[in-house]
XYZ file of C-alpha atoms in Angstrom:
183
model
C -76.350 -47.178 33.307
C -75.509 -50.937 32.753
C -72.240 -50.729 34.420
C -73.249 -48.923 37.594
C -73.915 -52.307 39.334
C -70.412 -53.597 38.205
C -68.882 -50.398 39.769
C -70.763 -51.008 42.913
C -69.438 -54.627 43.024
C -65.904 -53.313 42.619
C -66.120 -50.952 45.288
C -67.287 -53.602 47.649
C -64.557 -55.980 46.515
C -61.843 -53.323 47.050
C -63.201 -52.429 50.548
C -63.199 -56.114 51.335
C -59.633 -56.426 50.257
C -58.537 -53.380 52.280
C -60.201 -54.865 55.374
C -58.605 -58.231 54.727
C -55.158 -56.608 54.479
C -55.822 -54.802 57.934
C -56.950 -58.014 59.543
C -54.425 -60.418 58.062
C -51.169 -58.315 57.638
C -50.898 -55.915 60.429
C -49.942 -52.930 58.320
C -47.585 -50.245 59.434
C -48.431 -46.365 59.344
C -47.685 -45.780 55.663
C -49.820 -48.777 54.557
C -52.624 -47.673 56.867
C -52.530 -44.258 54.933
C -52.801 -45.960 51.650
C -55.536 -48.395 52.763
C -57.633 -45.595 54.436
C -57.092 -43.404 51.419
C -57.880 -46.201 48.736
C -61.179 -46.860 50.616
C -62.169 -43.080 50.510
C -61.091 -42.906 46.849
C -63.212 -45.951 45.851
C -66.225 -44.274 47.554
C -65.839 -41.204 45.352
C -65.207 -43.380 42.279
C -68.533 -45.265 42.913
C -70.335 -41.845 43.300
C -68.885 -40.702 39.948
C -70.346 -43.762 38.353
C -73.689 -43.057 40.152
C -73.710 -39.592 38.722
C -72.956 -40.857 35.276
C -75.950 -43.221 35.516
C -78.086 -40.397 36.744
C -77.038 -38.126 33.797
C -77.804 -41.008 31.352
C -81.198 -41.127 32.861
C -81.750 -37.532 32.293
C -80.491 -37.520 28.813
C -83.057 -40.099 27.862
C -85.756 -38.194 29.336
C -84.637 -35.175 27.342
C -84.582 -37.138 24.210
C -87.968 -38.522 24.692
C -89.666 -35.000 24.892
C -91.784 -34.156 21.931
C -90.295 -30.658 21.516
C -86.621 -30.270 21.418
C -85.032 -27.328 23.277
C -81.768 -25.680 22.923
C -79.089 -27.032 25.337
C -77.934 -24.354 27.890
C -74.833 -22.588 26.631
C -71.626 -23.839 28.410
C -72.876 -27.265 29.326
C -70.484 -28.911 26.921
C -67.582 -26.990 28.030
C -68.361 -27.725 31.738
C -68.729 -31.389 30.853
C -65.438 -31.380 29.056
C -63.435 -29.789 32.071
C -65.175 -32.378 34.398
C -64.305 -35.079 32.089
C -60.699 -33.946 31.990
C -60.709 -33.913 35.715
C -61.699 -37.284 36.009
C -59.051 -38.522 33.510
C -56.275 -36.410 35.182
C -57.453 -37.784 38.617
C -56.919 -41.342 37.562
C -53.690 -40.435 35.804
C -52.472 -38.694 38.949
C -53.331 -41.623 41.028
C -51.506 -44.175 38.653
C -48.432 -41.983 38.476
C -48.474 -40.573 42.126
C -48.459 -37.172 40.442
C -49.216 -34.483 43.119
C -48.721 -31.655 40.657
C -51.425 -33.130 38.386
C -53.679 -33.730 41.399
C -53.143 -30.308 42.549
C -54.377 -29.006 39.024
C -57.526 -31.235 39.379
C -58.377 -29.575 42.580
C -57.930 -26.237 40.895
C -60.150 -27.114 38.098
C -62.892 -27.750 40.562
C -63.213 -24.089 41.070
C -63.785 -23.532 37.356
C -66.515 -26.099 37.264
C -68.114 -24.457 40.344
C -68.224 -21.159 38.366
C -69.846 -22.802 35.437
C -72.353 -24.519 37.634
C -73.495 -21.156 39.084
C -73.595 -19.518 35.633
C -75.476 -22.503 34.193
C -78.087 -22.312 37.008
C -78.616 -18.618 36.273
C -78.975 -19.324 32.645
C -81.434 -22.166 33.094
C -83.501 -19.972 35.566
C -83.726 -17.327 32.798
C -84.679 -19.869 30.295
C -87.367 -20.982 32.391
C -88.958 -17.683 32.785
C -88.763 -17.011 29.082
C -90.237 -20.549 28.267
C -92.364 -21.880 31.008
C -93.780 -24.287 28.685
C -90.402 -26.187 28.834
C -89.903 -26.036 32.633
C -89.646 -29.750 33.004
C -86.733 -29.928 30.260
C -84.867 -27.175 32.135
C -85.438 -28.966 35.417
C -83.675 -32.023 33.899
C -80.844 -29.702 32.642
C -80.487 -28.287 36.160
C -80.046 -31.935 37.498
C -77.589 -32.855 34.844
C -75.798 -29.585 35.680
C -75.595 -30.562 39.291
C -74.395 -34.236 38.570
C -71.546 -32.809 36.520
C -70.603 -30.384 39.400
C -70.781 -33.240 41.872
C -68.471 -35.448 39.549
C -65.895 -32.820 39.631
C -66.058 -32.484 43.449
C -65.625 -36.311 43.691
C -62.557 -35.938 41.298
C -61.085 -33.233 43.533
C -61.674 -35.356 46.557
C -59.857 -38.298 44.863
C -56.927 -35.886 43.944
C -56.754 -34.709 47.547
C -56.421 -38.367 48.741
C -53.596 -38.982 46.104
C -51.714 -36.044 47.493
C -52.227 -37.575 50.978
C -50.920 -40.941 49.868
C -47.877 -39.596 48.021
C -47.032 -36.854 50.642
C -48.487 -38.239 53.850
C -49.989 -34.921 54.759
C -53.808 -34.500 55.138
C -55.068 -31.222 54.128
C -57.359 -30.082 56.879
C -59.216 -27.906 54.472
C -59.912 -30.861 52.197
C -61.199 -32.906 55.097
C -63.750 -30.151 56.239
C -64.646 -29.860 52.482
C -65.141 -33.523 52.139
C -67.409 -34.001 55.124
C -69.640 -31.188 53.770
C -69.524 -32.300 50.086
C -70.461 -35.949 51.102
C -73.530 -34.777 52.826
C -74.943 -33.406 49.529
C -75.101 -36.813 48.095
């Protein structure tokens, strides 16, 4: 949570650098592609940081409850997949690896399946243990933030593919505009 402001500042600095390049350097088409992509990527990176901070808030809340409840099954696995996606996204960016970027995009579907399964499971737990509804609501929010982090990773991976190949996936742009409205 402490580093969220640093990430916000870094996003602003990168955006300013990109704008300065446009204003001062008169970039050519391939440079424009990179500049626009980097600005979009940094926005997704900043949102991942926001989601991390939000998860930390809910973890603290859960830890403060007097009565501990069992963590929903599959949450650790879902988190592990998302964490791998974030790592692979940054590696694909650093290496210009479109194969790795494509695998990140594919993993998003796996996280989406976990998300749906977790929501159903948590709903059932709420019915069985109504005295713990607030804790389960907190887990629903954590589940959503994990799913959103996976979406942002897939968005970044799609931009990596655009930077490397120069081809914008129209399916991705439609998805991106719909996904960004959720935040």
